[in-house]
Rosetta silent file (secondary structure, phi, psi, omega in degrees, C-alpha in Angstrom):
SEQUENCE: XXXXXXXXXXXXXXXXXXXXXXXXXXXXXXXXXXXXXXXXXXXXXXXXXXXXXXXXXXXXXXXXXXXXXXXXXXXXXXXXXXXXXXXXXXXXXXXXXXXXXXXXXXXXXXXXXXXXXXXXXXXXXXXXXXXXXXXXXXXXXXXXXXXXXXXXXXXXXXXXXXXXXXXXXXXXXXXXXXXXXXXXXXXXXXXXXXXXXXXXXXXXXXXXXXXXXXXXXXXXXXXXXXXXXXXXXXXXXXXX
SCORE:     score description
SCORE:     0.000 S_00000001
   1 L     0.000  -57.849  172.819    0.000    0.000    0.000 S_00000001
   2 H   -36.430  -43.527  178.354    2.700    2.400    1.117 S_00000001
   3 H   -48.104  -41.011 -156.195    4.236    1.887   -2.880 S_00000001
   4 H   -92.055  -67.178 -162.315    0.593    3.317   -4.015 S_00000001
   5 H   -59.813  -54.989  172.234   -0.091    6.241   -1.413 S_00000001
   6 L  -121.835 -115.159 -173.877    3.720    7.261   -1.692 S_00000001
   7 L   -88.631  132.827   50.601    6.598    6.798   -3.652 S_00000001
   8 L  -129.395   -1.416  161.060    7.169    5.663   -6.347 S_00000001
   9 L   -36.109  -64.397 -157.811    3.338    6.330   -7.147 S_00000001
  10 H   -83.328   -5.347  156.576    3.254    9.624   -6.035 S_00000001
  11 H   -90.264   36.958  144.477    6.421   11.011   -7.462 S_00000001
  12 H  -108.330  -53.981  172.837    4.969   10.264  -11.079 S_00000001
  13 H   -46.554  -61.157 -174.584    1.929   11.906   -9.831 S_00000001
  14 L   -43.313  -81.525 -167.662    4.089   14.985   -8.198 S_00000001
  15 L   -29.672  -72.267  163.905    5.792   15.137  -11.846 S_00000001
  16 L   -76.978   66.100 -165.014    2.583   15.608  -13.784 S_00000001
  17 H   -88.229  -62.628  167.960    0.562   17.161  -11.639 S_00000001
  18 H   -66.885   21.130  156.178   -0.419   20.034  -13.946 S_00000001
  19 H  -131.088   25.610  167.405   -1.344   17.904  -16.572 S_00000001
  20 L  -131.956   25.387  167.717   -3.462   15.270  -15.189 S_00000001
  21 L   -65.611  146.149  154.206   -5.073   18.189  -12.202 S_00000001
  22 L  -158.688  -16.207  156.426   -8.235   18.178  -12.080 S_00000001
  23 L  -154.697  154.102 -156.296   -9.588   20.092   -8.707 S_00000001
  24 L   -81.649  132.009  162.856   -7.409   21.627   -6.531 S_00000001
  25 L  -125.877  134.852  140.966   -6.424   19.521   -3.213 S_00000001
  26 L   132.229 -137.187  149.710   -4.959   21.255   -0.471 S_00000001
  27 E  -153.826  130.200 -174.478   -3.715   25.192   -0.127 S_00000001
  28 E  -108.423  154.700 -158.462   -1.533   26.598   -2.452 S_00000001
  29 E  -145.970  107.134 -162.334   -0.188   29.842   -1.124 S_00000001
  30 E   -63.259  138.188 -177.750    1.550   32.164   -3.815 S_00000001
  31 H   -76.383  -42.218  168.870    4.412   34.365   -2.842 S_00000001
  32 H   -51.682   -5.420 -161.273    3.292   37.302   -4.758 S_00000001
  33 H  -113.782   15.461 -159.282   -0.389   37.216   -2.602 S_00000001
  34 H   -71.990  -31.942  178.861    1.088   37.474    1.345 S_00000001
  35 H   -65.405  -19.513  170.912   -0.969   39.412    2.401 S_00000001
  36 H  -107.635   47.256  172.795   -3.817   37.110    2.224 S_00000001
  37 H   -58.861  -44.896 -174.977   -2.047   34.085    3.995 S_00000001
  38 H   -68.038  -59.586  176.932   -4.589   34.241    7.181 S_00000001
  39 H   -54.716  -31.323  162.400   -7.544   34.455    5.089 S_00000001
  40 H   -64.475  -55.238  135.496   -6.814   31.779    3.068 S_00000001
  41 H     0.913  -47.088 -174.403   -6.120   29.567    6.061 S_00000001
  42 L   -90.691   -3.326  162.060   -9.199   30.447    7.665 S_00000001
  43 L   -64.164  -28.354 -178.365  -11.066   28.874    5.222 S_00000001
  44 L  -116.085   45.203  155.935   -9.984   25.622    6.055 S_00000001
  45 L   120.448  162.745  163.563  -10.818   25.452    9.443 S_00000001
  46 L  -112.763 -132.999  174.767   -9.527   27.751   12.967 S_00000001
  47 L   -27.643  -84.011 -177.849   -8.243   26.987   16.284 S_00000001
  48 L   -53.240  -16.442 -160.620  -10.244   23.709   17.085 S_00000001
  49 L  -118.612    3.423  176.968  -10.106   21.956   13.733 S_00000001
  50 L  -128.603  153.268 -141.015   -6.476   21.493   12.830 S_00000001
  51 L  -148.016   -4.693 -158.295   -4.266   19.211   14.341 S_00000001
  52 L   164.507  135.587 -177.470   -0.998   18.500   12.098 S_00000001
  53 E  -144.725  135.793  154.503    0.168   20.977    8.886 S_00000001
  54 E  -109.373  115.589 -149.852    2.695   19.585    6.075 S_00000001
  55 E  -128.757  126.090  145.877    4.447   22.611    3.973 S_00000001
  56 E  -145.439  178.607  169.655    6.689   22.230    1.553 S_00000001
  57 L  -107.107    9.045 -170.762    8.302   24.545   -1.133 S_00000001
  58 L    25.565   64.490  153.575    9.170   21.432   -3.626 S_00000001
  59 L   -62.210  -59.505 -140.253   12.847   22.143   -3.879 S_00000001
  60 L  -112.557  -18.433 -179.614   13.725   18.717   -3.033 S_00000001
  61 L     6.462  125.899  169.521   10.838   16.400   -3.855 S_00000001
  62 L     8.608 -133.152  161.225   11.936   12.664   -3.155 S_00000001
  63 L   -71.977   -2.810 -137.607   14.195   11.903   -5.550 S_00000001
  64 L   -98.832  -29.677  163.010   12.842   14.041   -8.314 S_00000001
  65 L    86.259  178.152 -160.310   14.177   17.311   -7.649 S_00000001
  66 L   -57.135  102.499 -153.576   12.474   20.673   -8.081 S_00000001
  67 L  -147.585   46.742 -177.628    8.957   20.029   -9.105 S_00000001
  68 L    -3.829 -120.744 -163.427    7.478   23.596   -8.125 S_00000001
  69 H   -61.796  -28.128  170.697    3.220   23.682   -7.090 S_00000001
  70 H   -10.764  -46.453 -173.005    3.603   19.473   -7.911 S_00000001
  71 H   -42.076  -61.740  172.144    4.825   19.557   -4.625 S_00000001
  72 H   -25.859  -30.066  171.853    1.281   19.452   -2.789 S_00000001
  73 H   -62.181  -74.864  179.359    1.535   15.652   -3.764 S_00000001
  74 H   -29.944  -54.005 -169.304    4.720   15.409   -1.193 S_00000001
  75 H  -104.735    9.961  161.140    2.215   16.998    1.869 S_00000001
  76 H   -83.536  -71.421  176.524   -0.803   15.313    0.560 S_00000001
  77 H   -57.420  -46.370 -173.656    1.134   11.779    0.737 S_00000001
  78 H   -66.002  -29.531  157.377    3.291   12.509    3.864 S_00000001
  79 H   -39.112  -62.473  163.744   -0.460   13.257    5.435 S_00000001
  80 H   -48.103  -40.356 -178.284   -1.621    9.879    4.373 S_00000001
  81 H   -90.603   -1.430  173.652    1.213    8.372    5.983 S_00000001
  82 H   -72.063  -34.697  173.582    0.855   10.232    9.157 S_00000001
  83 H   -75.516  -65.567 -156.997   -3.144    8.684    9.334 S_00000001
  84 H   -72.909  -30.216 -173.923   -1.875    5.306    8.243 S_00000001
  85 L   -97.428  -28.287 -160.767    0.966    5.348   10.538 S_00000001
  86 L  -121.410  -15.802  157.333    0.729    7.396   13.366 S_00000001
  87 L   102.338   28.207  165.155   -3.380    7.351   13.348 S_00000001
  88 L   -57.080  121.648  129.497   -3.803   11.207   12.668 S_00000001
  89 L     8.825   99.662  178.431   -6.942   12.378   11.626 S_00000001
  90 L  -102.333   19.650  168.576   -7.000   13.348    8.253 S_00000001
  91 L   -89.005   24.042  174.978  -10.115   15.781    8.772 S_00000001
  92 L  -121.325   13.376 -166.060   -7.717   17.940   11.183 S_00000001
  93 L   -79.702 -167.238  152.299   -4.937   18.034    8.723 S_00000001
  94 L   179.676  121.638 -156.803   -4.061   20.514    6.447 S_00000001
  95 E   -86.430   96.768  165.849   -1.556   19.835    3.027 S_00000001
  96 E  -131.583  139.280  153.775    0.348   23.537    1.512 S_00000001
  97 E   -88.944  149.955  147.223    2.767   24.447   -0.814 S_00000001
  98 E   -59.280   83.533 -179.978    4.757   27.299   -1.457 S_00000001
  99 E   -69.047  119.649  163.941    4.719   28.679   -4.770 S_00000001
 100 L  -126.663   24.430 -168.526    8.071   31.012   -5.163 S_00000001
 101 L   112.075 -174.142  158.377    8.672   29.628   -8.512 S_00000001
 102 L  -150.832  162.199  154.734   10.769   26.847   -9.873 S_00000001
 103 L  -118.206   43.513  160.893   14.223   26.403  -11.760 S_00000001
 104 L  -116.330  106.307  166.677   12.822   23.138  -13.546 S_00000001
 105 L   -48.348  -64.422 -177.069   13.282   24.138  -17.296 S_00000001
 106 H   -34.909  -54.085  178.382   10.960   21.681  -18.012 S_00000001
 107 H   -83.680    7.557  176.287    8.090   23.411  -16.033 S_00000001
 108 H   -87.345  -30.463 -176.134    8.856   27.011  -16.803 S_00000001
 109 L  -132.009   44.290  160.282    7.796   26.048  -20.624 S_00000001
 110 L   -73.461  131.402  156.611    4.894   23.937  -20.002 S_00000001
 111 L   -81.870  -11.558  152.084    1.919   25.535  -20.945 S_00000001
 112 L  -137.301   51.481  163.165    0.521   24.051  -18.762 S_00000001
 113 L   -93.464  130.631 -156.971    1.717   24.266  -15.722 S_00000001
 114 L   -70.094  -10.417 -170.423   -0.090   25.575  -13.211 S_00000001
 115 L   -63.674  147.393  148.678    2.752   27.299  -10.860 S_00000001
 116 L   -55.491  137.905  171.231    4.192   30.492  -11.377 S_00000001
 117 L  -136.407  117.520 -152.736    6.547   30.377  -14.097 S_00000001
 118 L  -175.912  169.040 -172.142   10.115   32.048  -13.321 S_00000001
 119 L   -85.998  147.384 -161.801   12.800   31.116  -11.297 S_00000001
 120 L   -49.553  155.245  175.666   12.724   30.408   -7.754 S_00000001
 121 L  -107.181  150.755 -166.177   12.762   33.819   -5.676 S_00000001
 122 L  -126.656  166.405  166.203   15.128   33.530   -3.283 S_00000001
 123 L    80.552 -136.741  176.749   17.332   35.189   -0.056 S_00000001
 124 L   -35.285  -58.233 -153.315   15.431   38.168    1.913 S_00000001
 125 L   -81.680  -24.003  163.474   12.169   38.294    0.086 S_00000001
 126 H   -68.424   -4.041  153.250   11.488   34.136    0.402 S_00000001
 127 H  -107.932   17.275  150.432   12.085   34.645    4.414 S_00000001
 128 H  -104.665  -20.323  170.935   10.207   36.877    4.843 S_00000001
 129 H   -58.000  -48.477 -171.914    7.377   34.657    2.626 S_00000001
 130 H   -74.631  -24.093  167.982    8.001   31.886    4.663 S_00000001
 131 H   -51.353  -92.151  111.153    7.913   34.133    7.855 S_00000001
 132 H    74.323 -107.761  161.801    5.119   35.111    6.943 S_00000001
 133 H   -20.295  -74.524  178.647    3.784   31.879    6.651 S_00000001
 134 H   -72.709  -47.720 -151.232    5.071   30.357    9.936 S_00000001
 135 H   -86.955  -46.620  170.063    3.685   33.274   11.992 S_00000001
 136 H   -31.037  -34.247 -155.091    0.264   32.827   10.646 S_00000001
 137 H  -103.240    6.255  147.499   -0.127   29.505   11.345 S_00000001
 138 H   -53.023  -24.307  171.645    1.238   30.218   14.810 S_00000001
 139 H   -84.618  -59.518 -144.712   -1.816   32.796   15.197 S_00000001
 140 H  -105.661  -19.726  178.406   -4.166   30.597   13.898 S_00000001
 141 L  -121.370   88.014 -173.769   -3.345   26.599   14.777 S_00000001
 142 L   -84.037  -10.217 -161.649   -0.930   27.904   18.084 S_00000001
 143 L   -98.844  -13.996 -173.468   -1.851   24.013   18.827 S_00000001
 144 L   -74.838  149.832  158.681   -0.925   22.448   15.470 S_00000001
 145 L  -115.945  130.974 -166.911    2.260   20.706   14.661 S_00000001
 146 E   -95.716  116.417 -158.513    3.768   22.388   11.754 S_00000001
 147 E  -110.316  121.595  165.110    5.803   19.194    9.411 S_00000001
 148 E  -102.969  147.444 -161.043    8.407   20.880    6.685 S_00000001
 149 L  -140.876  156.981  163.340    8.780   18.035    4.649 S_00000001
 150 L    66.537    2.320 -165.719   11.100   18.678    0.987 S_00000001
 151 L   -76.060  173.849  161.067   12.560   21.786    1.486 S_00000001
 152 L   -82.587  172.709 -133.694   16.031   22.471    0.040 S_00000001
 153 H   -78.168  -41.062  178.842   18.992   21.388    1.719 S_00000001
 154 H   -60.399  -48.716  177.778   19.901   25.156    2.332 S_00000001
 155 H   -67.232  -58.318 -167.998   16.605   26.551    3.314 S_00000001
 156 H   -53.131  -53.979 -170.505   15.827   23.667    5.406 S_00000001
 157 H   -73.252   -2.159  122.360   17.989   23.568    8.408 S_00000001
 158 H   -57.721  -27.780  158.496   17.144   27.321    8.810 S_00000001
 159 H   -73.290  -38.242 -169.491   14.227   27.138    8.890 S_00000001
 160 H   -74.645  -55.643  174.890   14.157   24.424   11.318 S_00000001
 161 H   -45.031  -56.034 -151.199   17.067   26.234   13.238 S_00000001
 162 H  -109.201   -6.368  141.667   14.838   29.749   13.545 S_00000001
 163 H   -98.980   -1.847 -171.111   11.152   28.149   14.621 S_00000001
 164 L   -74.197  -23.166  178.330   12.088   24.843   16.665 S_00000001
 165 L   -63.027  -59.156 -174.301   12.597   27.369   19.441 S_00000001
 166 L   -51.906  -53.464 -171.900    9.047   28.982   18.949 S_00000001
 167 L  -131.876 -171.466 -179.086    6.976   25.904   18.193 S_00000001
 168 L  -120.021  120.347 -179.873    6.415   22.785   17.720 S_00000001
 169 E  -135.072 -160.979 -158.200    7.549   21.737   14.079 S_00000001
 170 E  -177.358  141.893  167.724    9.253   18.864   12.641 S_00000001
 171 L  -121.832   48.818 -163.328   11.680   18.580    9.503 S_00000001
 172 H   -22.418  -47.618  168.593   10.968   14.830    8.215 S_00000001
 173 H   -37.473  -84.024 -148.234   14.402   15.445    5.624 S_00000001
 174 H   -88.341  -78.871  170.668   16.631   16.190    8.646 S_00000001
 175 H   -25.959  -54.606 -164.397   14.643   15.014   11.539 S_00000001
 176 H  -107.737  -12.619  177.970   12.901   11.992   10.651 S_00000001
 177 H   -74.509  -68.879  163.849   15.338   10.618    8.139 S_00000001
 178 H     4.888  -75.807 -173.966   18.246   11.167   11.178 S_00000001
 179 H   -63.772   -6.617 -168.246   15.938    9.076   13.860 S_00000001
 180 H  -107.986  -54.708 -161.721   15.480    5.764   11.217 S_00000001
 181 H   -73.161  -40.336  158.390   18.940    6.136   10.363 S_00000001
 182 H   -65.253   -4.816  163.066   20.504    6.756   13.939 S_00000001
 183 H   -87.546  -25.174 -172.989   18.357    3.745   15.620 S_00000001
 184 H   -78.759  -24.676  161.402   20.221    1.738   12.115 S_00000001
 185 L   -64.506  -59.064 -167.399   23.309    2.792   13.495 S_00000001
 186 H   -84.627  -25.223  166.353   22.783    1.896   16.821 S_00000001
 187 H   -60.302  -43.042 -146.354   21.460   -1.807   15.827 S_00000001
 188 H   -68.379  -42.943 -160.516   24.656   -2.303   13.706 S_00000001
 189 H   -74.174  -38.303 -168.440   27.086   -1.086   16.652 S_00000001
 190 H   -72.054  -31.659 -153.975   25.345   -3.241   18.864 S_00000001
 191 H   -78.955  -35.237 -167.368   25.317   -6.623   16.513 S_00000001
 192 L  -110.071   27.606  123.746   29.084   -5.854   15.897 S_00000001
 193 L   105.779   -2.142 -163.544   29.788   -5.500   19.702 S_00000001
 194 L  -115.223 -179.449  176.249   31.442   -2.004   19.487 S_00000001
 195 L   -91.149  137.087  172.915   30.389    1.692   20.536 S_00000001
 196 H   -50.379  -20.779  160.748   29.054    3.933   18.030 S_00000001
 197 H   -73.211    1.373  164.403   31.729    6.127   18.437 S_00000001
 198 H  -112.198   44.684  179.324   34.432    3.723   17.430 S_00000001
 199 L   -95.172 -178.550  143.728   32.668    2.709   14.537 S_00000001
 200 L  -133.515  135.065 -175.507   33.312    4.375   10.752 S_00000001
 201 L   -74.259  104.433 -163.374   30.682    5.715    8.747 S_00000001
 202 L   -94.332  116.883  150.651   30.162    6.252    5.035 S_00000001
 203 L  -104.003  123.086 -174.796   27.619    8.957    4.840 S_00000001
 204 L   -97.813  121.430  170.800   26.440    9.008    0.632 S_00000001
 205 L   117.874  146.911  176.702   24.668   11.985   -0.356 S_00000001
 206 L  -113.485    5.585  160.771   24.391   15.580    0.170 S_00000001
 207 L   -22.329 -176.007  179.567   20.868   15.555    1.247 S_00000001
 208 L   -82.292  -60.774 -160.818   19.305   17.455    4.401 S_00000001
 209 H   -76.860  -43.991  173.878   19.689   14.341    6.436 S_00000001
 210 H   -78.136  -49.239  131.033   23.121   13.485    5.351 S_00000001
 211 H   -52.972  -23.855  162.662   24.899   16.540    5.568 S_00000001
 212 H   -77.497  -26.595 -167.850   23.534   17.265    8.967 S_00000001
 213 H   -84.744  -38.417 -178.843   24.302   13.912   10.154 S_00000001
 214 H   -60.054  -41.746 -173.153   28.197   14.508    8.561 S_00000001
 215 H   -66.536  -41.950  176.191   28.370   17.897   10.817 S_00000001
 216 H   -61.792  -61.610  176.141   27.443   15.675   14.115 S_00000001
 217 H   -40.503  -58.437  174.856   29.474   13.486   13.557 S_00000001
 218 H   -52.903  -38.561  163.004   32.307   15.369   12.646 S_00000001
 219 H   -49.266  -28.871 -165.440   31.631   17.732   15.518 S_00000001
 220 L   114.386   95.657 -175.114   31.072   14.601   18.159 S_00000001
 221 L   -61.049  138.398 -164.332   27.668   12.833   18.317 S_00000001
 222 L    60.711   26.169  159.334   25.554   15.305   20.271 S_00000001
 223 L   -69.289  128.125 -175.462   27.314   18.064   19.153 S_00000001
 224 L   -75.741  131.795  179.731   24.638   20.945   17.791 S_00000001
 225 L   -55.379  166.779 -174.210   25.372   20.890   13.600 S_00000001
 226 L  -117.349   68.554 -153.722   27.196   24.429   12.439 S_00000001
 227 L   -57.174  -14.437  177.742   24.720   25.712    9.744 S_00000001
 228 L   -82.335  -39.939 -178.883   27.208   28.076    8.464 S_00000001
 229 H   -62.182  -43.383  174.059   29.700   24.829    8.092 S_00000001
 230 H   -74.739   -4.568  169.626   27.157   22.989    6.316 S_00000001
 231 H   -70.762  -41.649  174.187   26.543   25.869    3.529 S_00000001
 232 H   -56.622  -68.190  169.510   30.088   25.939    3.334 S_00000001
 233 H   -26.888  -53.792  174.542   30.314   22.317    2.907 S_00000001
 234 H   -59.337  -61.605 -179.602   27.529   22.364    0.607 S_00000001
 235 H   -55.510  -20.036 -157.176   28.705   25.405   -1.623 S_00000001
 236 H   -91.013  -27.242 -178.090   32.629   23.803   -1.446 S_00000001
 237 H   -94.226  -69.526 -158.586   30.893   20.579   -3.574 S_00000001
 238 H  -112.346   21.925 -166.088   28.217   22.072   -5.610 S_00000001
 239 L    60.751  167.182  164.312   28.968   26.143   -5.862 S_00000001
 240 L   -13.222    0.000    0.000   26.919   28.769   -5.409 S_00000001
């Protein structure tokens, strides 16, 4: 079931999204429109009726890469697996994307894609979208747990860094990827008799979860990650 609800069904779905849409699930929430984040919100419920929020900006989509409003599939599915796994509700949920653009050539000269289409906007005026964003649903769910699921590897752990204080959020990339792979750790270290710290570690991939997990380590498991060292890190492999 899990194959059908999420991948690798729903990243073929995420990819064509604009051309097999046919009524809008979820809330897409435009960068160019901020001022009407709270009203749009309040449409789908207030205080009492939400319970769990998934966001993403579809940077990072599964394996799939940049796949701009498509993305709503990613917090539509990660919902579903929240009900099927963790028994959430899915009347208290609530599924949004970011639109700020994309830089997938492909979808910039679709005609029909439904997204804006231009290149992502980026630095000052996308924190302050996402700000924004975040404060809103802090006014409006203060009770909700707010799940960033997909963001990219830069954006995420800043984001995560500058509300985990405020609220209660969650970064599935960094977070929840971390916990499966740090209990997978701690089986192996056990089975082969040693401490995780004298083991050695291949981490493959420059991911959210895998660059964060290279900064602990390197740092000292339970060291707090360096966010400026992982940009660096990041920027020293794939530039700017």
């Amino acid at each position: 079931m899990f194959s059908i609800i999420y991948t690798p069904t729903q990243g073929e779905a995420i990819e064509r999204y604009s051309r097999l849409f046919r009524k809008p699930s979820g809330v897409f929430l435009d960068i160019d429109e901020t001022k009407d984040i709270e009203q749009i919100l309040l449409h789908y419920g207030n205080n009492e009726d939400i319970d769990y929020i998934v966001v993403t900006d579809s940077e990072g989509i599964l394996g799939i890469g940049d796949q701009g409003v498509g993305g709503i599939g990613i917090s539509i599915a990660k919902l579903a697996l929240m009900t099927v796994c963790a028994g959430i509700n899915p009347n208290r949920t609530l599924a949004v994307v970011l639109d700020v653009g994309t830089d997938n050539e492909e979808k910039l000269k679709d005609p029909l894609y439904l997204g804006n289409r231009r290149p992502r906007v980026r630095g000052e005026r996308y924190d302050q979208f996402v700000d924004k964003f975040v404060k809103a649903v802090q006014k409006l769910y203060p009770k909700a747990m707010l799940h960033f699921e997909d963001f990219g590897t830069k954006n995420a752990l800043n984001i995560l860094n500058k509300y985990r204080p405020q609220m209660s959020c969650f970064n599935d990339d960094i977070q929840g990827t971390g916990a499966v792979t740090c209990s997978t750790l701690s089986a192996a270290a056990k089975h082969l008799q040693k401490d995780l710290t004298e083991c050695r570690i291949l981490l493959y991939g420059a991911g959210s979860a895998g660059t964060v997990s290279g900064l602990f380590a390197s740092g000292g498991w339970g060291a707090a990650p360096d966010p400026a060292a992982l940009l660096a890190c990041l920027e020293s492999v794939f530039g700017e």
